[in-house]
Every structure is written in structure tokens, then in C-alpha cells.
PDB file of C-alpha atoms in Angstrom:
ATOM      1  CA  MET A   1      -8.864  30.686  37.806  1.00  0.00           C
ATOM      2  CA  SER A   2     -11.652  29.836  35.312  1.00  0.00           C
ATOM      3  CA  VAL A   3     -15.327  30.223  36.183  1.00  0.00           C
ATOM      4  CA  LEU A   4     -15.854  26.481  35.729  1.00  0.00           C
ATOM      5  CA  LYS A   5     -13.014  25.694  38.123  1.00  0.00           C
ATOM      6  CA  LYS A   6     -14.418  28.083  40.728  1.00  0.00           C
ATOM      7  CA  LEU A   7     -17.879  26.531  40.414  1.00  0.00           C
ATOM      8  CA  GLU A   8     -16.396  23.049  40.659  1.00  0.00           C
ATOM      9  CA  GLU A   9     -14.542  23.956  43.848  1.00  0.00           C
ATOM     10  CA  LYS A  10     -17.725  25.500  45.249  1.00  0.00           C
ATOM     11  CA  ILE A  11     -19.670  22.305  44.573  1.00  0.00           C
ATOM     12  CA  GLN A  12     -16.926  20.169  46.098  1.00  0.00           C
ATOM     13  CA  GLY A  13     -16.601  22.476  49.097  1.00  0.00           C
ATOM     14  CA  LEU A  14     -20.342  22.313  49.748  1.00  0.00           C
ATOM     15  CA  PHE A  15     -20.067  18.608  50.436  1.00  0.00           C
ATOM     16  CA  GLU A  16     -16.728  18.594  52.234  1.00  0.00           C
ATOM     17  CA  GLY A  17     -17.463  21.631  54.390  1.00  0.00           C
ATOM     18  CA  GLY A  18     -20.838  20.526  55.765  1.00  0.00           C
ATOM     19  CA  PHE A  19     -21.030  16.791  55.442  1.00  0.00           C
ATOM     20  CA  GLY A  20     -17.717  15.300  54.382  1.00  0.00           C
ATOM     21  CA  ARG A  21     -16.756  14.282  57.901  1.00  0.00           C
ATOM     22  CA  ALA A  22     -20.176  13.061  58.960  1.00  0.00           C
ATOM     23  CA  PHE A  23     -21.004  10.933  55.941  1.00  0.00           C
ATOM     24  CA  LYS A  24     -18.858   8.703  53.785  1.00  0.00           C
ATOM     25  CA  SER A  25     -20.703   8.482  50.488  1.00  0.00           C
ATOM     26  CA  PRO A  26     -18.654   7.427  47.453  1.00  0.00           C
ATOM     27  CA  VAL A  27     -20.780   9.776  45.302  1.00  0.00           C
ATOM     28  CA  GLN A  28     -19.195  13.236  45.390  1.00  0.00           C
ATOM     29  CA  PRO A  29     -21.112  16.307  44.127  1.00  0.00           C
ATOM     30  CA  VAL A  30     -18.177  17.265  41.891  1.00  0.00           C
ATOM     31  CA  GLU A  31     -18.431  13.822  40.255  1.00  0.00           C
ATOM     32  CA  LEU A  32     -22.100  14.495  39.506  1.00  0.00           C
ATOM     33  CA  ALA A  33     -21.132  17.862  37.974  1.00  0.00           C
ATOM     34  CA  ARG A  34     -18.540  16.339  35.664  1.00  0.00           C
ATOM     35  CA  LYS A  35     -20.848  13.562  34.492  1.00  0.00           C
ATOM     36  CA  LEU A  36     -23.667  16.045  33.852  1.00  0.00           C
ATOM     37  CA  ILE A  37     -21.548  18.042  31.402  1.00  0.00           C
ATOM     38  CA  LYS A  38     -20.495  14.778  29.772  1.00  0.00           C
ATOM     39  CA  GLU A  39     -24.166  13.982  29.162  1.00  0.00           C
ATOM     40  CA  MET A  40     -24.743  17.523  27.894  1.00  0.00           C
ATOM     41  CA  ASP A  41     -21.979  17.025  25.311  1.00  0.00           C
ATOM     42  CA  LEU A  42     -23.317  13.622  24.257  1.00  0.00           C
ATOM     43  CA  HIS A  43     -26.868  14.895  23.805  1.00  0.00           C
ATOM     44  CA  LYS A  44     -26.324  17.979  21.682  1.00  0.00           C
ATOM     45  CA  VAL A  45     -28.654  18.388  18.708  1.00  0.00           C
ATOM     46  CA  ILE A  46     -27.362  20.441  15.803  1.00  0.00           C
ATOM     47  CA  SER A  47     -29.771  22.715  13.964  1.00  0.00           C
ATOM     48  CA  VAL A  48     -28.975  24.876  10.952  1.00  0.00           C
ATOM     49  CA  SER A  49     -27.058  27.518  12.905  1.00  0.00           C
ATOM     50  CA  ARG A  50     -27.215  26.461  16.557  1.00  0.00           C
ATOM     51  CA  VAL A  51     -26.248  23.580  18.811  1.00  0.00           C
ATOM     52  CA  TYR A  52     -29.006  22.771  21.300  1.00  0.00           C
ATOM     53  CA  VAL A  53     -28.416  20.745  24.453  1.00  0.00           C
ATOM     54  CA  PRO A  54     -30.801  19.231  27.013  1.00  0.00           C
ATOM     55  CA  ASN A  55     -32.109  21.503  29.734  1.00  0.00           C
ATOM     56  CA  GLU A  56     -33.595  18.842  32.049  1.00  0.00           C
ATOM     57  CA  TYR A  57     -31.340  16.426  33.916  1.00  0.00           C
ATOM     58  CA  THR A  58     -32.678  13.711  36.216  1.00  0.00           C
ATOM     59  CA  LEU A  59     -30.210  12.292  38.732  1.00  0.00           C
ATOM     60  CA  PHE A  60     -31.042   8.818  40.036  1.00  0.00           C
ATOM     61  CA  LEU A  61     -29.346   8.150  43.375  1.00  0.00           C
ATOM     62  CA  SER A  62     -29.254   5.188  45.686  1.00  0.00           C
ATOM     63  CA  PRO A  63     -31.376   5.593  48.852  1.00  0.00           C
ATOM     64  CA  GLY A  64     -28.208   6.021  50.932  1.00  0.00           C
ATOM     65  CA  ASP A  65     -26.725   8.727  48.731  1.00  0.00           C
ATOM     66  CA  GLU A  66     -30.022  10.594  48.324  1.00  0.00           C
ATOM     67  CA  GLU A  67     -30.512  10.688  52.103  1.00  0.00           C
ATOM     68  CA  GLN A  68     -27.046  12.166  52.618  1.00  0.00           C
ATOM     69  CA  PHE A  69     -27.707  14.936  50.067  1.00  0.00           C
ATOM     70  CA  GLN A  70     -31.151  15.925  51.420  1.00  0.00           C
ATOM     71  CA  ALA A  71     -29.954  18.615  53.823  1.00  0.00           C
ATOM     72  CA  TYR A  72     -28.437  20.741  51.034  1.00  0.00           C
ATOM     73  CA  GLU A  73     -30.198  19.365  47.965  1.00  0.00           C
ATOM     74  CA  ASP A  74     -31.625  22.714  46.803  1.00  0.00           C
ATOM     75  CA  GLN A  75     -28.236  24.429  47.009  1.00  0.00           C
ATOM     76  CA  LEU A  76     -26.572  21.532  45.202  1.00  0.00           C
ATOM     77  CA  LYS A  77     -29.138  21.615  42.382  1.00  0.00           C
ATOM     78  CA  SER A  78     -28.634  25.364  41.973  1.00  0.00           C
ATOM     79  CA  ASP A  79     -24.846  25.007  41.836  1.00  0.00           C
ATOM     80  CA  LEU A  80     -25.070  22.139  39.344  1.00  0.00           C
ATOM     81  CA  ALA A  81     -27.338  24.249  37.114  1.00  0.00           C
ATOM     82  CA  ASP A  82     -24.800  27.115  37.233  1.00  0.00           C
ATOM     83  CA  TYR A  83     -22.064  24.657  36.284  1.00  0.00           C
ATOM     84  CA  LEU A  84     -24.044  23.460  33.254  1.00  0.00           C
ATOM     85  CA  ILE A  85     -24.785  27.053  32.187  1.00  0.00           C
ATOM     86  CA  GLU A  86     -21.108  27.985  32.261  1.00  0.00           C
ATOM     87  CA  HIS A  87     -20.110  24.887  30.271  1.00  0.00           C
ATOM     88  CA  ALA A  88     -22.808  25.644  27.681  1.00  0.00           C
ATOM     89  CA  ARG A  89     -21.538  29.221  27.397  1.00  0.00           C
ATOM     90  CA  ARG A  90     -17.948  28.082  26.844  1.00  0.00           C
ATOM     91  CA  GLU A  91     -18.999  25.579  24.155  1.00  0.00           C
ATOM     92  CA  ASN A  92     -21.473  27.958  22.442  1.00  0.00           C
ATOM     93  CA  TYR A  93     -24.385  25.633  23.204  1.00  0.00           C
ATOM     94  CA  ASP A  94     -27.987  26.879  23.357  1.00  0.00           C
ATOM     95  CA  LEU A  95     -30.314  26.010  26.245  1.00  0.00           C
ATOM     96  CA  LEU A  96     -34.078  26.403  25.934  1.00  0.00           C
ATOM     97  CA  THR A  97     -34.324  27.324  29.640  1.00  0.00           C
ATOM     98  CA  ARG A  98     -32.126  27.407  32.705  1.00  0.00           C
ATOM     99  CA  PRO A  99     -31.082  23.785  33.413  1.00  0.00           C
ATOM    100  CA  ILE A 100     -33.581  21.865  35.531  1.00  0.00           C
ATOM    101  CA  ILE A 101     -32.033  19.387  37.974  1.00  0.00           C
ATOM    102  CA  ILE A 102     -34.323  16.655  39.332  1.00  0.00           C
ATOM    103  CA  VAL A 103     -33.212  14.197  42.015  1.00  0.00           C
ATOM    104  CA  GLU A 104     -34.901  10.794  42.209  1.00  0.00           C
ATOM    105  CA  THR A 105     -34.271   7.723  44.373  1.00  0.00           C
ATOM    106  CA  ASP A 106     -33.707   4.361  42.687  1.00  0.00           C
ATOM    107  CA  GLU A 107     -33.912   1.330  44.982  1.00  0.00           C
ATOM    108  CA  ASP A 108     -31.913  -0.770  42.506  1.00  0.00           C
ATOM    109  CA  LEU A 109     -28.802   1.400  42.877  1.00  0.00           C
ATOM    110  CA  GLN A 110     -26.084   0.756  45.444  1.00  0.00           C
ATOM    111  CA  VAL A 111     -24.268   3.476  47.378  1.00  0.00           C
ATOM    112  CA  GLY A 112     -21.728   4.986  44.982  1.00  0.00           C
ATOM    113  CA  GLU A 113     -23.831   4.310  41.866  1.00  0.00           C
ATOM    114  CA  PHE A 114     -25.945   6.924  40.136  1.00  0.00           C
ATOM    115  CA  GLY A 115     -27.853   7.375  36.885  1.00  0.00           C
ATOM    116  CA  ILE A 116     -28.456  10.366  34.619  1.00  0.00           C
ATOM    117  CA  ALA A 117     -31.273  10.850  32.113  1.00  0.00           C
ATOM    118  CA  THR A 118     -31.690  13.940  29.947  1.00  0.00           C
ATOM    119  CA  ARG A 119     -34.483  15.672  28.064  1.00  0.00           C
ATOM    120  CA  MET A 120     -35.186  18.870  26.177  1.00  0.00           C
ATOM    121  CA  VAL A 121     -38.259  20.569  27.593  1.00  0.00           C
ATOM    122  CA  SER A 122     -39.825  23.887  26.668  1.00  0.00           C
ATOM    123  CA  GLY A 123     -40.514  26.717  29.074  1.00  0.00           C
ATOM    124  CA  PRO A 124     -42.651  29.878  29.035  1.00  0.00           C
ATOM    125  CA  GLU A 125     -39.807  31.892  27.503  1.00  0.00           C
ATOM    126  CA  SER A 126     -39.042  29.377  24.762  1.00  0.00           C
ATOM    127  CA  PRO A 127     -42.069  27.303  23.722  1.00  0.00           C
ATOM    128  CA  ALA A 128     -41.678  24.332  21.459  1.00  0.00           C
ATOM    129  CA  PRO A 129     -42.688  25.112  17.854  1.00  0.00           C
ATOM    130  CA  GLU A 130     -45.138  22.236  17.776  1.00  0.00           C
ATOM    131  CA  ALA A 131     -46.266  19.886  20.526  1.00  0.00           C
ATOM    132  CA  PRO A 132     -45.818  16.158  19.831  1.00  0.00           C
ATOM    133  CA  ALA A 133     -48.850  13.899  19.545  1.00  0.00           C
ATOM    134  CA  THR A 134     -47.665  12.046  22.653  1.00  0.00           C
ATOM    135  CA  GLU A 135     -45.328  13.068  25.447  1.00  0.00           C
ATOM    136  CA  PRO A 136     -41.769  12.040  24.473  1.00  0.00           C
ATOM    137  CA  GLU A 137     -40.222   9.458  26.755  1.00  0.00           C
ATOM    138  CA  ILE A 138     -37.315  10.416  28.945  1.00  0.00           C
ATOM    139  CA  GLY A 139     -33.948   9.560  27.424  1.00  0.00           C
ATOM    140  CA  GLN A 140     -32.166   6.309  28.190  1.00  0.00           C
ATOM    141  CA  THR A 141     -30.548   6.431  31.620  1.00  0.00           C
ATOM    142  CA  VAL A 142     -26.806   5.916  31.928  1.00  0.00           C
ATOM    143  CA  ILE A 143     -25.730   4.281  35.183  1.00  0.00           C
ATOM    144  CA  TYR A 144     -22.372   5.379  36.580  1.00  0.00           C
ATOM    145  CA  ARG A 145     -20.584   3.062  38.978  1.00  0.00           C
ATOM    146  CA  PRO A 146     -17.417   3.800  40.949  1.00  0.00           C
ATOM    147  CA  SER A 147     -15.301   1.819  38.470  1.00  0.00           C
ATOM    148  CA  GLN A 148     -16.992   3.272  35.368  1.00  0.00           C
ATOM    149  CA  ILE A 149     -15.276   6.148  33.584  1.00  0.00           C
ATOM    150  CA  ASP A 150     -17.202   6.607  30.348  1.00  0.00           C
ATOM    151  CA  GLY A 151     -20.792   6.085  29.294  1.00  0.00           C
ATOM    152  CA  THR A 152     -22.664   6.663  26.054  1.00  0.00           C
ATOM    153  CA  MET A 153     -26.284   7.201  25.210  1.00  0.00           C
ATOM    154  CA  ALA A 154     -28.193   8.270  22.111  1.00  0.00           C
ATOM    155  CA  VAL A 155     -30.112  11.487  21.489  1.00  0.00           C
ATOM    156  CA  SER A 156     -33.822  10.793  21.195  1.00  0.00           C
ATOM    157  CA  ALA A 157     -35.063  11.477  17.668  1.00  0.00           C
ATOM    158  CA  ASP A 158     -38.569  12.007  19.051  1.00  0.00           C
ATOM    159  CA  GLU A 159     -37.299  14.765  21.333  1.00  0.00           C
ATOM    160  CA  ALA A 160     -35.495  16.477  18.480  1.00  0.00           C
ATOM    161  CA  ARG A 161     -38.599  16.397  16.287  1.00  0.00           C
ATOM    162  CA  ALA A 162     -40.754  17.629  19.178  1.00  0.00           C
ATOM    163  CA  MET A 163     -38.532  20.697  19.567  1.00  0.00           C
ATOM    164  CA  GLY A 164     -38.614  21.438  15.826  1.00  0.00           C
ATOM    165  CA  LEU A 165     -34.914  20.656  15.437  1.00  0.00           C
ATOM    166  CA  ASP A 166     -33.138  18.886  12.612  1.00  0.00           C
ATOM    167  CA  ARG A 167     -30.212  16.530  12.887  1.00  0.00           C
ATOM    168  CA  GLU A 168     -27.106  17.414  10.927  1.00  0.00           C
ATOM    169  CA  CYS A 169     -24.968  14.799   9.177  1.00  0.00           C
ATOM    170  CA  VAL A 170     -21.247  15.501   8.883  1.00  0.00           C
ATOM    171  CA  THR A 171     -19.156  13.338   6.549  1.00  0.00           C
ATOM    172  CA  LEU A 172     -15.675  12.943   5.110  1.00  0.00           C
ATOM    173  CA  THR A 173     -15.333  11.278   1.704  1.00  0.00           C
ATOM    174  CA  ALA A 174     -12.023   9.853   0.486  1.00  0.00           C
ATOM    175  CA  ASP A 175     -11.193   7.310  -2.234  1.00  0.00           C
ATOM    176  CA  GLY A 176     -14.875   6.792  -2.932  1.00  0.00           C
ATOM    177  CA  GLN A 177     -15.687   5.907   0.676  1.00  0.00           C
ATOM    178  CA  THR A 178     -17.794   8.096   2.943  1.00  0.00           C
ATOM    179  CA  TYR A 179     -17.217   8.220   6.697  1.00  0.00           C
ATOM    180  CA  GLU A 180     -19.832   9.682   9.032  1.00  0.00           C
ATOM    181  CA  VAL A 181     -18.383  11.925  11.723  1.00  0.00           C
ATOM    182  CA  ASN A 182     -19.924  10.950  15.064  1.00  0.00           C
ATOM    183  CA  LYS A 183     -17.125  11.895  17.467  1.00  0.00           C
ATOM    184  CA  ARG A 184     -15.865  15.237  18.726  1.00  0.00           C
ATOM    185  CA  VAL A 185     -12.328  14.351  17.596  1.00  0.00           C
ATOM    186  CA  VAL A 186     -11.609  12.154  14.567  1.00  0.00           C
ATOM    187  CA  LEU A 187      -8.042  10.992  13.957  1.00  0.00           C
ATOM    188  CA  ILE A 188      -7.034  10.661  10.292  1.00  0.00           C
ATOM    189  CA  GLY A 189      -3.860   8.899   9.188  1.00  0.00           C
ATOM    190  CA  ARG A 190      -2.155   5.845   7.755  1.00  0.00           C
ATOM    191  CA  SER A 191      -2.217   3.954  11.061  1.00  0.00           C
ATOM    192  CA  SER A 192      -4.722   1.139  11.414  1.00  0.00           C
ATOM    193  CA  GLN A 193      -5.555   2.675  14.803  1.00  0.00           C
ATOM    194  CA  ALA A 194      -6.789   5.908  13.216  1.00  0.00           C
ATOM    195  CA  ASP A 195     -10.544   6.579  13.135  1.00  0.00           C
ATOM    196  CA  ILE A 196     -10.172   7.066   9.368  1.00  0.00           C
ATOM    197  CA  SER A 197      -7.284   4.993   8.021  1.00  0.00           C
ATOM    198  CA  LEU A 198      -6.063   5.960   4.536  1.00  0.00           C
ATOM    199  CA  ALA A 199      -3.714   3.744   2.516  1.00  0.00           C
ATOM    200  CA  ASP A 200      -1.483   6.507   1.166  1.00  0.00           C
ATOM    201  CA  ALA A 201       2.291   6.265   1.624  1.00  0.00           C
ATOM    202  CA  ASN A 202       2.490  10.071   1.662  1.00  0.00           C
ATOM    203  CA  ILE A 203       0.239  10.294   4.716  1.00  0.00           C
ATOM    204  CA  SER A 204       1.726  10.124   8.214  1.00  0.00           C
ATOM    205  CA  ARG A 205       0.495   7.515  10.649  1.00  0.00           C
ATOM    206  CA  ARG A 206      -1.143  10.266  12.713  1.00  0.00           C
ATOM    207  CA  HIS A 207      -1.599  12.949  10.084  1.00  0.00           C
ATOM    208  CA  ALA A 208      -4.494  15.196  11.143  1.00  0.00           C
ATOM    209  CA  GLU A 209      -7.524  15.532  13.366  1.00  0.00           C
ATOM    210  CA  LEU A 210     -11.019  16.782  12.615  1.00  0.00           C
ATOM    211  CA  ARG A 211     -12.228  18.517  15.768  1.00  0.00           C
ATOM    212  CA  GLN A 212     -15.686  19.789  16.656  1.00  0.00           C
ATOM    213  CA  GLN A 213     -15.479  23.132  18.432  1.00  0.00           C
ATOM    214  CA  GLY A 214     -18.943  24.377  19.356  1.00  0.00           C
ATOM    215  CA  ASN A 215     -20.838  24.555  16.069  1.00  0.00           C
ATOM    216  CA  ASP A 216     -17.658  24.511  13.951  1.00  0.00           C
ATOM    217  CA  TYR A 217     -15.433  21.752  12.599  1.00  0.00           C
ATOM    218  CA  VAL A 218     -11.705  22.376  12.438  1.00  0.00           C
ATOM    219  CA  ILE A 219      -9.015  20.374  10.625  1.00  0.00           C
ATOM    220  CA  ALA A 220      -5.681  20.374  12.483  1.00  0.00           C
ATOM    221  CA  ASP A 221      -2.298  19.197  11.193  1.00  0.00           C
ATOM    222  CA  LEU A 222      -0.575  16.908  13.719  1.00  0.00           C
ATOM    223  CA  ASP A 223       2.952  17.892  12.621  1.00  0.00           C
ATOM    224  CA  SER A 224       2.675  15.549   9.659  1.00  0.00           C
ATOM    225  CA  THR A 225       5.519  15.081   7.174  1.00  0.00           C
ATOM    226  CA  ASN A 226       3.674  16.458   4.132  1.00  0.00           C
ATOM    227  CA  GLY A 227       1.258  18.819   5.831  1.00  0.00           C
ATOM    228  CA  VAL A 228      -2.405  19.609   5.230  1.00  0.00           C
ATOM    229  CA  GLU A 229      -4.010  21.692   2.502  1.00  0.00           C
ATOM    230  CA  VAL A 230      -7.561  23.035   2.361  1.00  0.00           C
ATOM    231  CA  ASN A 231      -8.789  24.151  -1.056  1.00  0.00           C
ATOM    232  CA  GLY A 232      -5.200  24.318  -2.286  1.00  0.00           C
ATOM    233  CA  ARG A 233      -3.756  26.333   0.627  1.00  0.00           C
ATOM    234  CA  ARG A 234      -1.383  24.927   3.255  1.00  0.00           C
ATOM    235  CA  VAL A 235      -2.841  25.230   6.761  1.00  0.00           C
ATOM    236  CA  LYS A 236      -1.973  24.308  10.325  1.00  0.00           C
ATOM    237  CA  THR A 237      -5.560  24.606  11.543  1.00  0.00           C
ATOM    238  CA  LYS A 238      -8.592  25.640   9.524  1.00  0.00           C
ATOM    239  CA  THR A 239     -12.313  25.982  10.220  1.00  0.00           C
ATOM    240  CA  LEU A 240     -14.106  24.078   7.491  1.00  0.00           C
ATOM    241  CA  ALA A 241     -17.153  24.905   5.397  1.00  0.00           C
ATOM    242  CA  SER A 242     -19.298  22.310   3.665  1.00  0.00           C
ATOM    243  CA  GLY A 243     -17.733  21.330   0.347  1.00  0.00           C
ATOM    244  CA  ASP A 244     -14.144  22.111   1.368  1.00  0.00           C
ATOM    245  CA  VAL A 245     -11.505  19.773  -0.068  1.00  0.00           C
ATOM    246  CA  ILE A 246      -8.712  18.655   2.249  1.00  0.00           C
ATOM    247  CA  ILE A 247      -5.472  17.315   0.771  1.00  0.00           C
ATOM    248  CA  LEU A 248      -3.600  14.774   2.893  1.00  0.00           C
ATOM    249  CA  GLY A 249      -0.558  13.385   1.086  1.00  0.00           C
ATOM    250  CA  THR A 250      -1.968  12.675  -2.362  1.00  0.00           C
ATOM    251  CA  THR A 251      -5.478  11.921  -1.092  1.00  0.00           C
ATOM    252  CA  ARG A 252      -8.404  14.302  -1.563  1.00  0.00           C
ATOM    253  CA  VAL A 253     -10.884  14.329   1.328  1.00  0.00           C
ATOM    254  CA  ARG A 254     -14.184  16.167   0.890  1.00  0.00           C
ATOM    255  CA  PHE A 255     -15.848  17.627   3.983  1.00  0.00           C
ATOM    256  CA  GLU A 256     -19.641  17.988   3.958  1.00  0.00           C
ATOM    257  CA  ARG A 257     -22.311  18.897   6.494  1.00  0.00           C
ATOM    258  CA  LYS A 258     -26.036  18.915   5.759  1.00  0.00           C
ATOM    259  CA  LEU A 259     -29.395  18.229   7.360  1.00  0.00           C
ATOM    260  CA  CYS A 260     -30.178  14.523   7.384  1.00  0.00           C
TER     261      CYS A 260
END
């Protein structure tokens, strides 16, 4: 069993073992854990050789949910921090400090709803290179409701600048058109449903995917008819370097990554 799975079961068991029968809150600790790593993934900031992620996470709970978590709040925050650390390790993310979990009450939330806001903050062991002129605002808060599966939010440019980090732009250029890569998985093919749709009869409808894996980008052939080449060599999967040329059908696709 993986470390993440064990931690997830520990977090779930904490609630079910001590309070699951006494309280009936729709917000489960394991749900908080899963949404926290989702926000970690969404808020990564790519530097020249590292991928930094937020180390402060503020959970906004309804008064009813916050009251039910009070008796074991410290243990829950510790377990959630461990969960974030393990996810960061698996994804090769860098944290400036051990994750800080803050729990706040929001009167506008109903039982079963919760919000998450993230920030990068410096600590004694990893000071920010240069303090900002003003304190950066906390990131936009995403509200999760029982019926909501996905949420998106933007990385604060002010926070990135405050930490001395630079944003990296990743692009694919084909047929004179440049596409910015802003998803972890980008589908390339002839289908109109593809993220990058190429009008080439020699390209399969679902030809290949560009996948972000930690700080790397990998091109993967999806069992296409004519295969994938990188710099003239046929590949099934290949980690890309800036300037690599990908051949899909008869179309040349140039991969580039640089600081914006």
C-alpha cells in the first residue's frame, strides 16, 4: 500500500473512529485532503530548475463543520500537512517550509461547504530573497460544495515575484500557430475535441498527449497509426527539451519552454 493511501486512510479513520457516529457532517477529512492536493497542483510556480508549491493552506469551514472538527483539529492539521508533504515528494515539488494548515470559520458557508485559499510564505529556514513593498494578498478562495467536483484558481503573480520566482511559459508551435500549454495533460490530434486540433490527414484523431510530470514534459504516443517522432527518432514516450521538434503525421510541432 502506498504512503499516500495509508495517510488517507489514517485521516479518514480519525473522523470515523472518534466522531463518525456522533456527528453527521457532510465534510469528510479525506475530502479536505484530496482538495488540498488539488490546490497544490493548481498553484505550482515553475522556476528555472524547480517547481515550487504553496506552503500555507487556509481552510474555511461552516460554523457547524468547524465545531465538529474542534476536538481533534490539531491532529487533523498535522495529518493533512503530512499528506501534502508526501504528495509534493511524489511529484518532485519544492516546499519552502512544512505545510501550514489554518482553519477559519466562515458564516456564509453552509454545512458541507468549504473554501481553500493558498499562499507561499517564507520561514526561518528559507527566507524570501526580497520582501515585497506591501504584504501580498491571500490567493482567491475556491469554495467547494457537495455537488462540486472541480475548481480552478490562478497563481498570484505578486506572490511569485515576492518569493523571487519566475513563471515559465511552455508552448507548442505547429503550422505557424503557437499554443500555450496550461494543462497537465494536453491532447493532440485531428479530432475537433482535442486540446490542439491539427488538420493533417496523416494524424490520428487522438494521436498523442503532452504530459507534465513533475518538472518535466513528456510526449506520449496514443497508439496512433503513423506514430510519433522526436528530432527524427521514433518514440513511444519521450521527455522533451526546449527546442525539440515533434513529428506527428506530416506536421512539425516545436516544443519550447522559457521564462516569461
